[in-house]
Short mmCIF file of C-alpha atoms in Angstrom, two decimals:
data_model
loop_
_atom_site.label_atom_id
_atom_site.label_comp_id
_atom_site.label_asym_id
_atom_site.label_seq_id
_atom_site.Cartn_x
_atom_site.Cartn_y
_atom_site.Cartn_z
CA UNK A 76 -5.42 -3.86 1.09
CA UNK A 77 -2.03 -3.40 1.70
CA UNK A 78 -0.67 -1.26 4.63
CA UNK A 79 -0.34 2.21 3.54
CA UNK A 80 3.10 2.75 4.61
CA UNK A 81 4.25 -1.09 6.00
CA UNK A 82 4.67 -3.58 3.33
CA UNK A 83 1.61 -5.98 2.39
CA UNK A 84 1.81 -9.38 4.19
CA UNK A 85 2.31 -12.80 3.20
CA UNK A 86 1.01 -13.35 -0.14
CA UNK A 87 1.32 -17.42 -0.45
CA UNK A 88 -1.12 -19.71 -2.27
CA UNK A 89 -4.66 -19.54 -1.34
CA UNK A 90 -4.04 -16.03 0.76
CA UNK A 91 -5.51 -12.65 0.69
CA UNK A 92 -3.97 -9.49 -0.11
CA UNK A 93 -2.83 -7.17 2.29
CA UNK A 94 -2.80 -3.35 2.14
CA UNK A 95 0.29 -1.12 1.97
CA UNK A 96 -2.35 1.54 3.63
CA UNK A 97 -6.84 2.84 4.87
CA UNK A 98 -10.99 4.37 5.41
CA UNK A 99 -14.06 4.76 6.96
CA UNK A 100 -16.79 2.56 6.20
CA UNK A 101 -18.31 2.67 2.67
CA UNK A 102 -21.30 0.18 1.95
CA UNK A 103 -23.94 3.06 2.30
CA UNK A 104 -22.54 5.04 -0.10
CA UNK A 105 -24.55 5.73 -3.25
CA UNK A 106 -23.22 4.20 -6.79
CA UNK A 107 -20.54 6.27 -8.37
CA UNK A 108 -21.26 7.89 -11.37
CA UNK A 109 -19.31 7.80 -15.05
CA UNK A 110 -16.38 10.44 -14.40
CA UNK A 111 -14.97 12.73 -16.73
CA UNK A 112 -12.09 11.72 -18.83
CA UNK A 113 -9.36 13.70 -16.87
CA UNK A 114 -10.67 12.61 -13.69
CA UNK A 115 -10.82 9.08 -14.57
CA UNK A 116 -7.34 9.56 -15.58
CA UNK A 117 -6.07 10.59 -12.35
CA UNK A 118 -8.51 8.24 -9.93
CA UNK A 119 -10.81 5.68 -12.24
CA UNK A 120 -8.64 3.15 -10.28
CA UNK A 121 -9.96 3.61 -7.23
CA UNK A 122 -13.60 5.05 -6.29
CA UNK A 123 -12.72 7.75 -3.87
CA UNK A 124 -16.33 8.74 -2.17
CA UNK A 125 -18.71 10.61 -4.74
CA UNK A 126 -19.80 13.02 -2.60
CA UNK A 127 -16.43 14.27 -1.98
CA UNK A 128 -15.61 14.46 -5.89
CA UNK A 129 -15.50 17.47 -5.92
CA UNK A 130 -12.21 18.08 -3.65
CA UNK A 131 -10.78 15.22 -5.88
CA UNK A 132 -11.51 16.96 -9.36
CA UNK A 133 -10.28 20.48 -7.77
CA UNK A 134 -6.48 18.66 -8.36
CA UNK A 135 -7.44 16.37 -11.43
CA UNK A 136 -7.66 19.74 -13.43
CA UNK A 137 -5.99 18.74 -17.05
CA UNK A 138 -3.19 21.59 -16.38
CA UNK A 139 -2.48 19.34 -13.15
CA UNK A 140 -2.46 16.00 -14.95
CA UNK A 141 1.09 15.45 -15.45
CA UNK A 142 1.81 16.61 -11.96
CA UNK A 143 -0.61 13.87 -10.00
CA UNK A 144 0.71 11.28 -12.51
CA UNK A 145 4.23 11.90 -11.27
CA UNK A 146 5.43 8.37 -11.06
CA UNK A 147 7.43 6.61 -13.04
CA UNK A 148 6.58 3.34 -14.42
CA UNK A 149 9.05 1.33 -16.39
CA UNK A 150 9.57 1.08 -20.20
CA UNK A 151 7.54 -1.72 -20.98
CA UNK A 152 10.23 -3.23 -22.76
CA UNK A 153 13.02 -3.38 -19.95
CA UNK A 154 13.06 -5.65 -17.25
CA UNK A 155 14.69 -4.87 -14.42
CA UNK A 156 17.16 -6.72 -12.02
CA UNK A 157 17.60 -7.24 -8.66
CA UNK A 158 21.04 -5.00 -8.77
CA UNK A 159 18.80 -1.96 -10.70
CA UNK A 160 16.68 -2.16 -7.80
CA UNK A 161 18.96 -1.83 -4.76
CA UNK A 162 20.38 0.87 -6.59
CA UNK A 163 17.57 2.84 -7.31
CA UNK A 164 17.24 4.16 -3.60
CA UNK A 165 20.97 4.74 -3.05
CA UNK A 166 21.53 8.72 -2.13
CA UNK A 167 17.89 8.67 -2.21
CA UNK A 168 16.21 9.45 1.34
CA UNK A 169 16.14 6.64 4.05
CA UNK A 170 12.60 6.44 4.29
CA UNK A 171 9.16 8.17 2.91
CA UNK A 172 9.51 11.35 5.03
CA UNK A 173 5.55 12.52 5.28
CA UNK A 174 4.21 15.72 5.34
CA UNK A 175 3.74 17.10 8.81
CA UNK A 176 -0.01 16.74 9.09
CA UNK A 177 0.46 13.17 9.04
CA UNK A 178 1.82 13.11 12.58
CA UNK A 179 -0.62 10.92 15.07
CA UNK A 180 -2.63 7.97 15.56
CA UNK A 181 -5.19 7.44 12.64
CA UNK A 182 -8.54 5.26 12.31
CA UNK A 183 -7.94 3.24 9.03
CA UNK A 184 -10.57 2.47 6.90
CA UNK A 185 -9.70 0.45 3.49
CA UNK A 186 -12.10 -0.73 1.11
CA UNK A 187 -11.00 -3.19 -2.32
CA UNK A 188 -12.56 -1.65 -5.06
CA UNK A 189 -11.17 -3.44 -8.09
CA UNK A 190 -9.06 -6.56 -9.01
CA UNK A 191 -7.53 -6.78 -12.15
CA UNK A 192 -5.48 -8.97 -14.23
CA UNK A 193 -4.18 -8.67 -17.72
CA UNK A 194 -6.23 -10.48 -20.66
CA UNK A 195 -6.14 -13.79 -21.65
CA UNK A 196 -4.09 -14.79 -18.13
CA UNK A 197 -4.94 -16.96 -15.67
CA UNK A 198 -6.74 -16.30 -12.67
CA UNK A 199 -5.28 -17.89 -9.31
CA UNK A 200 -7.93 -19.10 -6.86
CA UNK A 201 -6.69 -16.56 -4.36
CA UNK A 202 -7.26 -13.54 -7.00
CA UNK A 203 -10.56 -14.88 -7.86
CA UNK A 204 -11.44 -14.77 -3.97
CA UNK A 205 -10.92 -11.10 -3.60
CA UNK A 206 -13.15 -10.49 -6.45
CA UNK A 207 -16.28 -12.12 -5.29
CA UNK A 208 -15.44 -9.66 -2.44
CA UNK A 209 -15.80 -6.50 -4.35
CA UNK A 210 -18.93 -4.72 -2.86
CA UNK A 211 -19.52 -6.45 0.13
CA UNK A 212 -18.67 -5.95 3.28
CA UNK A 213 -15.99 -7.96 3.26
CA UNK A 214 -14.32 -5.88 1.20
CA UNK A 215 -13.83 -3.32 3.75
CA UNK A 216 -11.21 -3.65 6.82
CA UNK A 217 -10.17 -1.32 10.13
CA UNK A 218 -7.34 -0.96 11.77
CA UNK A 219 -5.11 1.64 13.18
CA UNK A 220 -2.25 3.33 11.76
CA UNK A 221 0.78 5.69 13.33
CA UNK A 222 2.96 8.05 12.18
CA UNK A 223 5.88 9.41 14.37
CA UNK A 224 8.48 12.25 14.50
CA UNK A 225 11.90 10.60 14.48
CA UNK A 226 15.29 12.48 13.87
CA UNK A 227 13.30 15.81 13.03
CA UNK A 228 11.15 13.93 10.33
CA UNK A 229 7.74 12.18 10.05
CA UNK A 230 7.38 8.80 9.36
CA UNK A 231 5.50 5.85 9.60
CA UNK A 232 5.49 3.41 12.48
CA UNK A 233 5.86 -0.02 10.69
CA UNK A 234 6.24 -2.31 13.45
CA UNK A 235 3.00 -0.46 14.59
CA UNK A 236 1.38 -0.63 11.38
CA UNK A 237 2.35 -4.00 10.43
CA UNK A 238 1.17 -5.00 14.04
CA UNK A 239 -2.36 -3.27 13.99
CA UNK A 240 -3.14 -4.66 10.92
CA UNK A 241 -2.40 -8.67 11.50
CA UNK A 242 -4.32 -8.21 14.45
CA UNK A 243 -7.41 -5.82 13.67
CA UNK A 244 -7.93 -7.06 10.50
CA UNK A 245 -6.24 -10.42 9.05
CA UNK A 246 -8.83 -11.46 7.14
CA UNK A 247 -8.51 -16.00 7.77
CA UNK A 248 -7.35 -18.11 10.30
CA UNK A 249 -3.48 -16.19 11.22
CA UNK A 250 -2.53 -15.29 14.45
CA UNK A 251 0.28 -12.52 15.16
CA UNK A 252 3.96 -13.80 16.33
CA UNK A 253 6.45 -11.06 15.99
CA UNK A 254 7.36 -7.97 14.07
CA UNK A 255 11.26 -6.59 13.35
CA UNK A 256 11.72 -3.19 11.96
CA UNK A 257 14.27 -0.38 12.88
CA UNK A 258 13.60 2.74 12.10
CA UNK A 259 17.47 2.64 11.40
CA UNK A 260 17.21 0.62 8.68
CA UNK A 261 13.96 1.40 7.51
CA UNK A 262 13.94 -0.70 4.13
CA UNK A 263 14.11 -3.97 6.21
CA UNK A 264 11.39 -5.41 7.75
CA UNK A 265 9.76 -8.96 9.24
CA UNK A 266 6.53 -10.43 10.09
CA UNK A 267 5.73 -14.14 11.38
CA UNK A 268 2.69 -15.21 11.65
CA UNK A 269 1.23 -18.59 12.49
CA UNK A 270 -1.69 -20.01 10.26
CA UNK A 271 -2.97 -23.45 11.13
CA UNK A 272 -0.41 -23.98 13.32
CA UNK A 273 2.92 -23.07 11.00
CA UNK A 274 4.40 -20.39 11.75
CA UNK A 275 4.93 -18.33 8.36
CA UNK A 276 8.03 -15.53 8.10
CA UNK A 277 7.81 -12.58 5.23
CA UNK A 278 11.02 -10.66 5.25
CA UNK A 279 10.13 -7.53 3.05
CA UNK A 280 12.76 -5.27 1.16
CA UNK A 281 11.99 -1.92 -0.04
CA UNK A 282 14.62 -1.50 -3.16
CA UNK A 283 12.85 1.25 -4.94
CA UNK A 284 10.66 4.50 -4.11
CA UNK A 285 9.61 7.81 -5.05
CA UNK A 286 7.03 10.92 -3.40
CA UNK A 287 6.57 13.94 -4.59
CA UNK A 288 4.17 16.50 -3.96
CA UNK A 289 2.42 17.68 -6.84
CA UNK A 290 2.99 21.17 -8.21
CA UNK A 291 4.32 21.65 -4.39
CA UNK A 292 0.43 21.99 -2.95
CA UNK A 293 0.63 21.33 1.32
CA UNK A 294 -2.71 18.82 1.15
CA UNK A 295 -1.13 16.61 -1.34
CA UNK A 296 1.57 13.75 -1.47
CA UNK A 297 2.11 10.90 -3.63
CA UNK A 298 4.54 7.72 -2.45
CA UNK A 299 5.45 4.60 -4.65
CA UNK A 300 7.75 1.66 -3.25
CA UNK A 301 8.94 -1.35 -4.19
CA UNK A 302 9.33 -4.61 -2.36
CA UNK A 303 10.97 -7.75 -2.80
CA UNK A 304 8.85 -9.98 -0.29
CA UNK A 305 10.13 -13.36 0.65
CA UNK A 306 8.00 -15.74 2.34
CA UNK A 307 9.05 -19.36 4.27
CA UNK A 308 8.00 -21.12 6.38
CA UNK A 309 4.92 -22.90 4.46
CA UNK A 310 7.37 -25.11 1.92
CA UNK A 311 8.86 -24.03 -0.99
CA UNK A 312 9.87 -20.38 -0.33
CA UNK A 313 8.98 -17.78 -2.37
CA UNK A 314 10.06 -14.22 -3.58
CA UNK A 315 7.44 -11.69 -5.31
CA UNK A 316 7.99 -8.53 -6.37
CA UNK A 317 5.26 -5.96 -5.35
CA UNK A 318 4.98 -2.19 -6.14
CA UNK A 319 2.57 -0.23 -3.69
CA UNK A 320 0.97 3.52 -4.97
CA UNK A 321 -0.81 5.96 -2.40
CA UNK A 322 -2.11 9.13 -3.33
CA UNK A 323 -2.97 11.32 -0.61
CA UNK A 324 -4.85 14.12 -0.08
CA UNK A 325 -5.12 16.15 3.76
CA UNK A 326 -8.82 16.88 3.88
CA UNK A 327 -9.34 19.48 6.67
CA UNK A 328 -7.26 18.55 10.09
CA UNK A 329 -8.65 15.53 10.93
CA UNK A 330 -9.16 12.98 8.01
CA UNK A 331 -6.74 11.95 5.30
CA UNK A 332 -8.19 10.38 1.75
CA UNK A 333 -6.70 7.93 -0.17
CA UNK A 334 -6.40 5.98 -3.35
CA UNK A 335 -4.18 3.13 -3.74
CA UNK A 336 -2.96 0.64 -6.95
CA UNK A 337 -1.35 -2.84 -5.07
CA UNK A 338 0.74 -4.02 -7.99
CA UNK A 339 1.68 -7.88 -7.84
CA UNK A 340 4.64 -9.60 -10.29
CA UNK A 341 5.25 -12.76 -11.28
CA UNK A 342 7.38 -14.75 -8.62
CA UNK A 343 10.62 -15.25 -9.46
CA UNK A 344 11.65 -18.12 -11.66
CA UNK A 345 12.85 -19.26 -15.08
CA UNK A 346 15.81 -19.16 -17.23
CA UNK A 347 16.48 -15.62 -15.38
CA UNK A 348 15.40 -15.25 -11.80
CA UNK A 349 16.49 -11.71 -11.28
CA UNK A 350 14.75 -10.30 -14.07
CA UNK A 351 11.00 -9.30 -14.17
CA UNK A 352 9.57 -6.41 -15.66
CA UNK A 353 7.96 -3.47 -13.52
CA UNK A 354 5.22 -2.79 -16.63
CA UNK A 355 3.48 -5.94 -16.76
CA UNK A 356 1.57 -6.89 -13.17
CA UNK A 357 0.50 -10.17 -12.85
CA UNK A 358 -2.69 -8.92 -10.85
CA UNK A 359 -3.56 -5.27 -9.70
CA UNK A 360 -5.64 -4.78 -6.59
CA UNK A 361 -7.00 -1.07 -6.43
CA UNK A 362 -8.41 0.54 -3.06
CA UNK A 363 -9.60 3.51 -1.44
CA UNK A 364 -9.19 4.82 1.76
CA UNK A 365 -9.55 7.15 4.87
CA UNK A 366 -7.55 8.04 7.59
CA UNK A 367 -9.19 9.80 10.54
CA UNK A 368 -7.22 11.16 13.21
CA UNK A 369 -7.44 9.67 16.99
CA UNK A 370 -6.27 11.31 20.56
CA UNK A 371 -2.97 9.98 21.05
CA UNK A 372 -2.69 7.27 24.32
CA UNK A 373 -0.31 8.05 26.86
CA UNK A 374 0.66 4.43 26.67
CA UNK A 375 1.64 4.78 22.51
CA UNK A 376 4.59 6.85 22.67
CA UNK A 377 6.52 7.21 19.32
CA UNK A 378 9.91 6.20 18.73
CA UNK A 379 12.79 7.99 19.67
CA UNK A 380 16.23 8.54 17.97
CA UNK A 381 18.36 5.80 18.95
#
């Protein structure tokens, strides 16, 4: 799984999805049963604990539909550029400014839960890899997450994040070099890592996002960004486009759930480079998640305005 709220990591040839975000362990839990259609609408994508449907389906209410399924997906017929993108979060906010009950040092707990792709495509080795995973324990990673006040607002740590996540739970043979991000420049971030023995950079570049919180509830929030992720390092360099959708919901004061869609593109390439269309995912990983709140080292202090 992606990181929540750091961009996923490398994604070349032969590697495993990462997580743009989290949950406690799952592989006791008992099968999940058919759902109704409006709750299948709103989180068929990703199994969110059975025994806790029932907090789910108290905001899947029809009346509440179009509210959860605030974000908006392209028009399958445009594609859109490179330009379109970095202009879809000018005089937008910097970064995704959390509710303040995210605040703290979580427990992440991510499970896969489905891997899609569209009909009658072909499967990459790598995608074909994280489905034999599905329902083992495999499937299912820890690490920790951090969110921080800075300038008045809460967001994620994603130096932290991105950090926590190479090293608790990197999933193959990668060791952790460095990490540069600002919370200046937020959208901007870097990762090297070295796997058998080349050392492999992914500068990632949030060009779109949304949130919302639907029909203004205090235990909801909804986030969807887009990255441009360029990796070198391993040959040929490469540039994928990658949209990222959590949907959270604040479930008492110490534990955050969480359903996730990891949308992957087509690399860029062809007649038009620039162009690729935001409807039509070359593979879809789906998770779900839980955050649980930790106490808060002494030696973890959050970042300060600079």
């Amino acid at each position: 799984m992606a990181l929540l709220n750091a961009p996923p990591l490398p994604l070349t040839a032969g590697s495993e999805p990462a997580v743009c975000g989290l949950t406690r362990r799952t592989k006791d839990l008992p099968p999940f049963p058919a759902v109704p259609g409006q709750l299948a609408a709103v989180v068929g994508y990703s199994y969110l604990r059975w025994r806790k449907a029932r907090c789910v389906a108290r905001w899947c209410r029809p009346t509440r539909r179009e509210a959860l399924l605030l974000f908006p997906f392209a028009d399958p017929a445009h594609a859109e550029t490179l330009s379109d993108l970095s202009r879809g979060i000018t005089g937008g906010d910097k970064d995704v400014y959390y509710p303040t009950w995210f605040k703290g040092i979580w427990e992440a707990t991510t499970e896969l839960v489905a891997v899609e792709v569209p009909e009658n495509s072909k499967v990459e080795d790598s995608v074909k890899r994280q489905q034999q995973l599905l329902g083992t324990k495999q499937a299912v990673e820890r690490y920790p997450q951090k969110y921080i006040e800075y300038e008045g607002k809460i967001i994620a740590d994603r130096a932290f994040n991105m950090r926590s996540y190479v090293r608790g739970s990197g999933g193959g043979p990668r060791a952790f070099e460095s990490v540069e991000w600002d919370p200046r420049t937020p959208n901007l971030s870097t990762v090297t890592i070295k796997r058998d023995g080349v050392s492999i950079k992914t500068e990632t570049r949030i060009k779109k996002r949304t949130v919302g919180v639907p029909e203004g509830r205090d235990d909801l929030f909804n986030s969807s960004e887009v990255f441009l992720q360029e990796v070198s390092g391993g040959g040929e360099d490469k540039v994928t486009p990658i949209r990222c959708v959590n949907k959270f919901k604040k479930n008492g004061d110490s534990e955050i759930l969480v359903i996730q869609r990891l949308e992957i593109f087509p690399r860029f390439g062809g007649a038009d480079p620039e162009a690729f269309n935001l409807d039509k995912p070359s593979v879809i990983y789906k998770y779900r998640g839980v955050l649980q709140l930790q106490p808060e080292s002494p030696l973890e202090p959050g970042i300060k305005a600079l």
